[in-house]
Short mmCIF file of C-alpha atoms in Angstrom, two decimals:
data_model
loop_
_atom_site.label_atom_id
_atom_site.label_comp_id
_atom_site.label_asym_id
_atom_site.label_seq_id
_atom_site.Cartn_x
_atom_site.Cartn_y
_atom_site.Cartn_z
CA MET A 130 -62.69 55.42 -19.21
CA MET A 131 -60.64 53.20 -17.14
CA SER A 132 -59.51 54.69 -13.67
CA ILE A 133 -55.93 55.25 -12.93
CA THR A 134 -56.22 52.15 -10.25
CA GLY A 135 -57.42 50.15 -12.97
CA LYS A 136 -54.63 51.14 -15.31
CA PHE A 137 -51.92 50.45 -12.46
CA LEU A 138 -53.69 47.06 -11.89
CA LEU A 139 -53.67 46.10 -15.70
CA VAL A 140 -49.72 47.10 -15.74
CA GLY A 141 -49.05 44.96 -12.80
CA ILE A 142 -50.89 41.70 -14.40
CA LEU A 143 -49.10 42.31 -17.54
CA LEU A 144 -45.66 42.58 -15.70
CA ALA A 145 -46.20 39.67 -13.54
CA SER A 146 -47.34 37.58 -16.86
CA VAL A 147 -44.15 38.86 -18.57
CA LEU A 148 -41.89 37.85 -15.38
CA GLY A 149 -43.78 34.48 -15.22
CA GLY A 150 -42.99 33.59 -18.57
CA LEU A 151 -39.52 34.55 -18.25
CA SER A 152 -39.11 32.59 -14.85
CA THR A 153 -40.74 29.60 -16.81
CA GLY A 154 -38.40 30.05 -19.81
CA LEU A 155 -35.34 30.32 -17.44
CA ALA A 156 -36.51 27.28 -15.59
CA THR A 157 -36.22 25.10 -18.98
CA ILE A 158 -32.67 26.38 -19.85
CA VAL A 159 -30.89 26.71 -16.71
CA THR A 160 -29.02 23.70 -15.18
CA TYR A 161 -26.67 23.41 -12.47
CA ALA A 162 -23.38 21.53 -12.10
CA PRO A 163 -23.23 19.30 -9.13
CA TYR A 164 -21.05 21.13 -6.44
CA GLY A 165 -17.50 19.69 -5.91
CA VAL A 166 -17.43 17.76 -9.23
CA SER A 167 -15.19 18.98 -12.05
CA LYS A 168 -15.72 19.56 -15.69
CA THR A 169 -13.28 16.61 -16.22
CA GLU A 170 -15.03 14.32 -14.01
CA ARG A 171 -18.65 15.29 -14.71
CA ALA A 172 -19.35 12.48 -17.18
CA GLU A 173 -17.97 9.60 -14.62
CA TYR A 174 -20.19 11.35 -11.81
CA GLU A 175 -23.24 11.44 -13.94
CA LYS A 176 -22.50 7.77 -15.22
CA LYS A 177 -22.38 6.57 -11.43
CA VAL A 178 -25.49 8.66 -10.65
CA SER A 179 -27.18 7.04 -13.42
CA LEU A 180 -26.16 3.41 -12.17
CA ILE A 181 -27.28 4.12 -8.72
CA LYS A 182 -30.61 5.33 -10.16
CA ARG A 183 -31.06 1.98 -12.04
CA GLU A 184 -30.17 0.06 -9.14
CA GLU A 185 -32.82 1.73 -7.07
CA ALA A 186 -35.49 1.44 -9.92
CA LEU A 187 -34.63 -2.50 -10.02
CA ARG A 188 -34.89 -3.03 -6.15
CA LYS A 189 -38.07 -1.14 -6.16
CA GLU A 190 -39.60 -3.32 -9.00
CA ALA A 191 -38.20 -6.39 -7.26
CA GLN A 192 -39.89 -5.27 -4.03
CA SER A 193 -43.37 -4.65 -5.73
CA MET A 194 -43.00 -8.37 -7.41
CA GLY A 195 -42.43 -10.08 -4.22
CA LEU A 196 -38.62 -10.89 -4.91
CA PRO A 197 -35.88 -10.85 -2.39
CA GLN A 198 -33.20 -7.99 -2.18
CA ALA A 199 -29.84 -8.62 -0.49
CA VAL A 200 -28.12 -5.81 1.63
CA LEU A 201 -24.95 -5.61 2.95
CA PRO A 202 -23.53 -3.04 5.10
CA SER A 203 -20.05 -3.48 3.84
CA THR A 204 -18.18 -6.04 1.56
CA ARG A 205 -14.74 -5.34 2.58
CA TYR A 206 -12.57 -5.45 5.94
CA ASP A 207 -9.05 -4.82 6.60
CA PHE A 208 -7.38 -6.63 9.46
CA GLY A 209 -4.47 -4.01 9.61
CA LEU A 210 -1.20 -5.58 11.07
CA VAL A 211 -1.53 -9.18 11.94
CA ASP A 212 1.05 -11.80 13.37
CA PRO A 213 2.66 -14.54 11.38
CA HIS A 214 0.85 -18.06 11.74
CA THR A 215 -2.34 -16.19 12.91
CA THR A 216 -5.93 -17.15 11.90
CA ALA A 217 -7.83 -14.12 11.27
CA SER A 218 -11.79 -14.21 11.03
CA HIS A 219 -14.42 -11.55 10.03
CA ALA A 220 -18.08 -11.80 9.72
CA PHE A 221 -20.01 -9.85 6.90
CA GLU A 222 -23.71 -9.35 7.39
CA ILE A 223 -26.23 -9.92 4.93
CA TRP A 224 -29.91 -8.92 5.11
CA ASN A 225 -32.83 -9.67 3.27
CA HIS A 226 -34.81 -6.26 2.75
CA GLY A 227 -36.98 -7.83 -0.01
CA ALA A 228 -40.43 -9.28 0.08
CA GLY A 229 -39.46 -13.10 -0.90
CA PRO A 230 -37.09 -15.61 0.28
CA LEU A 231 -33.15 -14.92 -0.16
CA THR A 232 -30.89 -17.86 -0.81
CA ILE A 233 -27.20 -17.57 0.03
CA ASP A 234 -24.69 -19.81 -1.30
CA VAL A 235 -20.52 -19.33 -0.79
CA ALA A 236 -19.44 -20.32 -4.36
CA GLU A 237 -15.51 -19.95 -4.30
CA THR A 238 -12.82 -18.36 -2.52
CA THR A 239 -9.38 -16.89 -3.99
CA CYS A 240 -7.31 -19.32 -1.92
CA LYS A 241 -7.77 -22.59 0.02
CA CYS A 242 -6.66 -20.88 3.23
CA THR A 243 -9.66 -18.74 3.33
CA VAL A 244 -12.85 -20.37 4.58
CA GLY A 245 -16.18 -18.99 3.96
CA SER A 246 -19.24 -20.04 5.34
CA ALA A 247 -22.85 -18.80 5.89
CA GLN A 248 -24.79 -19.30 9.07
CA LYS A 249 -28.03 -19.68 7.16
CA GLY A 250 -28.71 -20.69 3.71
CA THR A 251 -32.00 -19.03 3.11
CA LEU A 252 -33.38 -15.67 4.55
CA ALA A 253 -37.06 -14.85 4.94
CA PRO A 254 -37.92 -11.11 4.58
CA GLY A 255 -36.37 -9.03 7.27
CA GLU A 256 -33.93 -11.80 8.46
CA LYS A 257 -30.26 -11.68 8.32
CA THR A 258 -27.49 -13.93 8.57
CA SER A 259 -23.43 -13.47 8.27
CA VAL A 260 -20.63 -14.97 6.08
CA THR A 261 -17.54 -15.55 7.84
CA LEU A 262 -14.28 -15.60 5.97
CA THR A 263 -11.12 -16.94 7.98
CA TRP A 264 -7.46 -16.71 6.86
CA ASN A 265 -4.31 -18.00 8.10
CA THR A 266 -1.51 -15.75 7.74
CA GLY A 267 1.29 -18.15 7.30
CA GLN A 268 4.91 -16.96 7.72
CA LYS A 269 5.55 -14.60 4.47
CA SER A 270 5.59 -11.13 5.65
CA GLU A 271 3.35 -9.31 2.85
CA GLN A 272 0.33 -7.45 2.23
CA TYR A 273 -2.36 -9.66 1.25
CA GLU A 274 -6.05 -9.58 0.03
CA GLN A 275 -8.34 -12.57 -0.40
CA ALA A 276 -11.87 -12.67 -1.56
CA ALA A 277 -15.14 -15.26 -1.15
CA ARG A 278 -18.02 -15.03 -4.05
CA VAL A 279 -21.49 -15.11 -2.64
CA ILE A 280 -24.36 -16.32 -5.05
CA THR A 281 -27.86 -15.33 -4.19
CA ASN A 282 -31.20 -15.39 -5.89
CA ASP A 283 -31.59 -11.40 -5.93
CA PRO A 284 -32.10 -10.54 -9.41
CA THR A 285 -30.35 -7.34 -8.78
CA ARG A 286 -27.44 -8.57 -6.85
CA GLU A 287 -26.83 -12.16 -8.13
CA VAL A 288 -23.02 -12.08 -7.24
CA ILE A 289 -21.46 -10.44 -4.06
CA ASP A 290 -17.74 -10.44 -3.47
CA LEU A 291 -16.41 -10.25 -0.11
CA THR A 292 -12.90 -8.95 0.57
CA VAL A 293 -10.53 -9.30 3.60
CA SER A 294 -7.05 -7.64 3.51
CA GLY A 295 -4.26 -6.81 6.06
CA VAL A 296 -0.33 -6.74 6.13
CA VAL A 297 1.50 -9.75 8.12
CA ARG A 298 4.18 -8.33 10.67
CA THR A 299 7.48 -8.82 9.45
CA GLU A 300 10.11 -10.34 11.54
CA LEU A 301 12.92 -8.66 9.89
CA PHE A 302 12.93 -6.25 6.93
CA VAL A 303 16.23 -5.76 5.15
CA PRO A 304 16.05 -3.99 1.87
CA ALA A 305 17.26 -5.91 -1.22
CA LYS A 306 18.82 -2.81 -2.97
CA GLY A 307 20.35 0.23 -1.87
CA VAL A 308 21.96 3.42 -3.55
CA PHE A 309 25.19 5.31 -2.71
CA HIS A 310 24.91 9.22 -3.26
CA SER A 311 26.74 10.75 -6.19
CA GLY A 312 30.45 11.63 -5.78
CA ASP A 313 33.57 12.40 -7.38
CA ALA A 314 36.55 10.19 -8.26
CA GLY A 315 38.46 9.43 -5.28
CA GLU A 316 35.77 10.68 -2.86
CA VAL A 317 34.03 8.59 0.06
CA VAL A 318 30.36 8.02 -0.86
CA GLU A 319 27.72 6.88 1.54
CA SER A 320 24.50 4.76 1.47
CA THR A 321 21.98 4.42 4.33
CA LEU A 322 19.95 1.41 4.87
CA LEU A 323 16.90 0.99 7.48
CA ILE A 324 16.47 -2.20 8.91
CA TYR A 325 13.66 -2.92 11.09
CA SER A 326 10.96 -5.44 12.41
CA GLN A 327 7.44 -4.94 13.37
CA GLN A 328 7.58 -7.86 15.87
CA HIS A 329 10.88 -7.84 18.08
CA ASP A 330 12.32 -5.16 19.97
CA ASP A 331 16.22 -5.43 19.22
CA ILE A 332 17.89 -5.69 15.84
CA ALA A 333 21.83 -5.98 15.98
CA VAL A 334 24.28 -5.71 12.95
CA VAL A 335 27.48 -8.00 14.11
CA GLY A 336 29.19 -7.82 10.86
CA ALA A 337 29.13 -6.67 7.05
CA GLU A 338 31.57 -7.47 4.19
CA SER A 339 32.06 -6.42 0.69
CA ASP A 340 34.41 -6.19 -2.33
CA LEU A 341 33.96 -2.37 -2.72
CA VAL A 342 36.98 -0.43 -2.50
CA GLY A 343 37.35 1.13 0.94
CA PHE A 344 34.54 -0.32 2.48
CA ASP A 345 33.30 0.59 5.92
CA TRP A 346 30.11 0.52 8.08
CA GLU A 347 28.57 1.43 11.02
CA SER A 348 25.20 0.93 12.58
CA ASN A 349 22.89 2.11 15.40
CA VAL A 350 19.54 1.77 16.45
CA VAL A 351 17.29 4.92 16.16
CA PRO A 352 13.85 5.49 17.75
CA SER A 353 11.05 3.61 16.24
CA ASP A 354 9.10 7.02 15.29
CA SER A 355 12.21 8.88 14.12
CA GLN A 356 11.60 7.76 10.39
CA PRO A 357 8.54 9.35 8.52
CA SER A 358 9.20 7.11 5.46
CA LEU A 359 8.47 4.02 7.82
CA SER A 360 5.38 5.42 9.71
CA GLU A 361 2.75 3.26 8.02
CA GLN A 362 4.89 0.02 8.79
CA GLN A 363 4.70 0.72 12.58
CA PRO A 364 8.30 -0.60 13.21
CA THR A 365 8.75 -1.94 16.81
CA VAL A 366 12.62 -1.34 16.16
CA ILE A 367 14.58 0.27 13.52
CA ASN A 368 18.34 -0.32 12.74
CA GLN A 369 20.09 2.52 10.88
CA VAL A 370 23.00 1.06 8.84
CA LYS A 371 25.59 3.67 6.99
CA LEU A 372 27.70 2.00 4.52
CA ARG A 373 30.79 3.73 2.78
CA CYS A 374 33.13 2.97 -0.04
CA ARG A 375 35.41 5.08 -2.22
CA ALA A 376 34.33 5.97 -5.58
CA GLN A 377 36.48 5.06 -8.50
CA LYS A 378 36.38 5.65 -12.32
CA PRO A 379 33.72 7.70 -13.47
CA GLY A 380 30.13 6.27 -14.45
CA ARG A 381 27.97 3.63 -12.68
CA PHE A 382 29.20 1.07 -10.26
CA GLN A 383 27.48 -1.62 -8.30
CA GLY A 384 28.51 -4.20 -5.61
CA GLU A 385 27.30 -6.26 -2.89
CA VAL A 386 27.11 -6.18 0.82
CA LYS A 387 26.61 -9.01 3.14
CA LEU A 388 25.00 -8.09 6.48
CA HIS A 389 25.24 -10.53 9.45
CA LEU A 390 22.30 -9.82 11.78
CA LEU A 391 21.06 -10.88 15.37
CA VAL A 392 17.33 -10.47 16.21
CA ASN A 393 16.35 -10.35 19.95
CA GLY A 394 19.78 -11.43 21.22
CA GLU A 395 19.23 -14.95 19.47
CA SER A 396 22.40 -16.86 18.74
CA ASP A 397 21.91 -17.93 15.32
CA VAL A 398 23.26 -15.54 12.75
CA ILE A 399 20.72 -14.00 9.88
CA GLU A 400 22.82 -13.18 6.64
CA LYS A 401 21.45 -10.85 4.23
CA SER A 402 22.67 -9.60 0.92
CA VAL A 403 22.23 -6.14 -0.05
CA GLU A 404 22.70 -4.99 -3.96
CA LEU A 405 24.35 -1.52 -3.97
CA THR A 406 24.50 0.90 -6.92
CA GLY A 407 26.21 4.22 -7.49
CA ARG A 408 27.53 6.78 -9.87
CA VAL A 409 30.99 8.59 -10.06
CA HIS A 410 30.86 12.13 -11.66
CA ALA A 411 32.77 12.61 -14.73
CA PRO A 412 35.97 14.26 -13.45
CA ILE A 413 35.61 17.05 -16.16
CA SER A 414 32.53 18.87 -16.84
CA PHE A 415 31.65 21.55 -19.49
CA HIS A 416 29.41 24.39 -19.14
CA SER A 417 28.00 26.81 -21.96
CA PRO A 418 24.41 27.89 -22.82
CA MET A 419 24.98 26.21 -26.17
CA LEU A 420 25.88 23.05 -24.94
CA HIS A 421 23.35 20.26 -25.01
CA SER A 422 23.75 17.36 -22.18
CA ARG A 423 22.99 14.93 -24.98
CA ASP A 424 23.82 16.43 -28.36
CA GLY A 425 26.77 18.30 -27.43
CA LEU A 426 27.93 21.86 -28.84
CA ASP A 427 25.35 23.10 -31.26
CA LEU A 428 27.55 25.17 -33.92
CA GLY A 429 24.61 25.93 -36.30
CA THR A 430 25.47 26.36 -39.94
CA LEU A 431 28.52 28.84 -40.50
CA GLY A 432 29.84 30.28 -43.32
CA ASN A 433 33.54 29.76 -44.48
CA ASP A 434 33.98 33.31 -45.50
CA GLN A 435 35.14 34.57 -41.86
CA GLU A 436 36.38 33.35 -38.77
CA HIS A 437 34.05 32.00 -35.85
CA GLU A 438 34.92 31.65 -32.13
CA PHE A 439 33.22 29.98 -29.40
CA HIS A 440 33.80 29.94 -25.59
CA LEU A 441 33.21 27.28 -22.86
CA ILE A 442 33.90 26.99 -19.29
CA VAL A 443 35.86 23.59 -18.35
CA ARG A 444 35.54 22.64 -14.56
CA LYS A 445 37.71 19.69 -12.99
CA HIS A 446 36.01 17.92 -9.97
CA PHE A 447 39.22 16.73 -8.24
CA ASP A 448 41.74 18.31 -6.11
CA GLU A 449 44.92 16.64 -7.29
CA GLU A 450 47.49 18.90 -9.11
CA ARG A 451 46.68 17.75 -12.66
CA ALA A 452 47.41 19.84 -15.81
CA LEU A 453 44.34 19.86 -18.24
CA SER A 454 44.89 20.20 -21.84
CA VAL A 455 43.34 19.50 -25.15
CA LEU A 456 43.83 15.68 -25.67
CA ASP A 457 42.09 15.27 -29.27
CA VAL A 458 40.14 17.55 -31.64
CA SER A 459 37.86 16.28 -34.70
CA PRO A 460 38.24 17.69 -37.46
CA LYS A 461 42.01 18.77 -37.21
CA SER A 462 41.26 21.96 -39.10
CA LEU A 463 39.61 23.36 -35.82
CA ASP A 464 42.12 25.56 -33.38
CA VAL A 465 41.13 24.59 -29.88
CA SER A 466 42.95 26.30 -26.71
CA ILE A 467 42.61 26.04 -23.04
CA GLU A 468 43.77 28.29 -20.34
CA PRO A 469 43.13 28.56 -16.29
CA THR A 470 40.92 31.26 -15.18
CA SER A 471 41.04 33.10 -11.73
CA ARG A 472 38.68 30.72 -10.23
CA PHE A 473 40.36 27.48 -8.96
CA GLY A 474 39.33 24.33 -11.02
CA ASP A 475 38.09 26.47 -13.85
CA TYR A 476 39.26 26.63 -17.32
CA ARG A 477 38.17 28.81 -20.14
CA LEU A 478 38.10 26.66 -23.60
CA THR A 479 38.17 28.44 -26.96
CA ILE A 480 37.23 26.84 -30.26
CA ARG A 481 38.27 28.92 -33.43
CA ILE A 482 36.97 27.88 -36.88
CA PRO A 483 39.64 29.50 -39.05
CA LYS A 484 38.55 31.39 -41.97
CA GLY A 485 38.41 29.28 -45.45
CA ILE A 486 38.24 25.93 -44.38
CA PRO A 487 37.17 23.63 -46.55
CA SER A 488 32.95 22.72 -45.94
CA THR A 489 32.68 20.35 -43.08
CA ILE A 490 29.83 18.51 -41.43
CA PHE A 491 30.07 17.83 -37.74
CA ASN A 492 28.51 14.15 -37.35
CA LEU A 493 28.55 12.29 -34.02
CA ASP A 494 27.47 9.02 -35.97
CA GLN A 495 30.58 9.14 -38.01
CA LYS A 496 32.77 10.30 -34.96
CA ARG A 497 33.37 13.72 -36.92
CA GLY A 498 33.40 16.54 -34.65
CA TYR A 499 34.52 16.45 -30.83
CA VAL A 500 36.71 17.59 -28.30
CA GLN A 501 38.51 15.86 -25.71
CA ILE A 502 40.08 17.63 -22.65
CA GLY A 503 42.16 15.79 -19.60
CA ASP A 504 45.14 14.88 -18.25
CA PRO A 505 47.64 13.73 -20.77
CA GLU A 506 49.48 11.64 -18.09
CA ASN A 507 46.19 9.54 -17.32
CA GLU A 508 43.28 9.35 -19.74
CA ASP A 509 40.84 8.30 -16.61
CA PHE A 510 40.77 12.11 -15.76
CA SER A 511 39.47 13.15 -19.11
CA ASN A 512 36.02 13.89 -20.78
CA TRP A 513 34.78 15.04 -24.00
CA PHE A 514 31.81 16.52 -25.81
CA PRO A 515 30.47 16.42 -29.64
CA LEU A 516 30.16 19.13 -32.04
CA ILE A 517 26.99 19.37 -34.26
CA GLY A 518 26.51 21.67 -37.24
CA ALA A 519 28.40 22.63 -40.55
CA VAL A 520 30.45 25.00 -42.11
CA VAL A 521 29.80 25.53 -45.60
CA ALA A 522 31.34 27.58 -48.40
CA ASN A 523 29.26 30.79 -49.52
CA ASP A 524 29.28 29.92 -53.21
CA GLU A 525 27.67 26.43 -52.69
#
């Protein structure tokens, strides 16, 4: 007969066996997602990991076969802001971490202004050299990026692209375009331009001219750190120019402004043109939950066995004392009326579809179905909206 101690020992062994089997099974089925990688990025992450592992395997194989191995601390360099007509250079280090001689040849560059040269064409194992890229910025103010291609006999890295980039400081930046804020007809609208330099300390606007109605302007120098939108440009001086004109007819408008500027007090006036656009609100607007901004008032499908009535708010956007009335209606069988409300500038518009009218389809393409409201003395102060839907006889 087995002793009590033996029985407990047997149970312990069985438990350990079962738990061990469970842990082995769990180890084979439980996988962990990489920390910080979302499900949508998982495939791309695993692809990059696979490429890294493959490159590492190739390097180890090359090492074992006595082949060269090209290693670079970096292949890109950003010069940041540089002055015009400046020659900038950067040397990229190349090491041979392999077991065989490494040959290096600068094959081509993206621009004749970029000169790529290697100190040494062949590297013994453990040696290093550098490839220098030299770039002349010229005068044009812009962001640039240039590259040189290096050819090696490393079978895992036969082609290496070296890249330099930066931004040439601008002497004078004037935006080519500007936008007036939207306004009502007759209202003064304004546009603000930021003119700056990354080289000089003084920009003066000495004149501005335009054919825009009621054109006016003013300018003043503001602190170079007062405009967050220009923080990356690191301006040395900013001149804020405010342009004004009087909004005319509803819709979009455009015009040109010619600015006359002096930089650092020099006598030569620089002329720059800025194209300006803006939008004038319609003098009258319509408001209803049933009104779509593009399609108009959706009446749905109505039976002609009863009268139907719809209401909208009409709002005028001007202060002049102008009497609003119904200028036109289609189809003529509709009964449309307008009357002022207790709120200044607001009117109540009522559309009645009489009982028994013939079957009618409101179709904007055929210009059948719309209401026009405005000043009968001046149609520039008017607006309209389409009607969509249909009235049908119940016996159809």
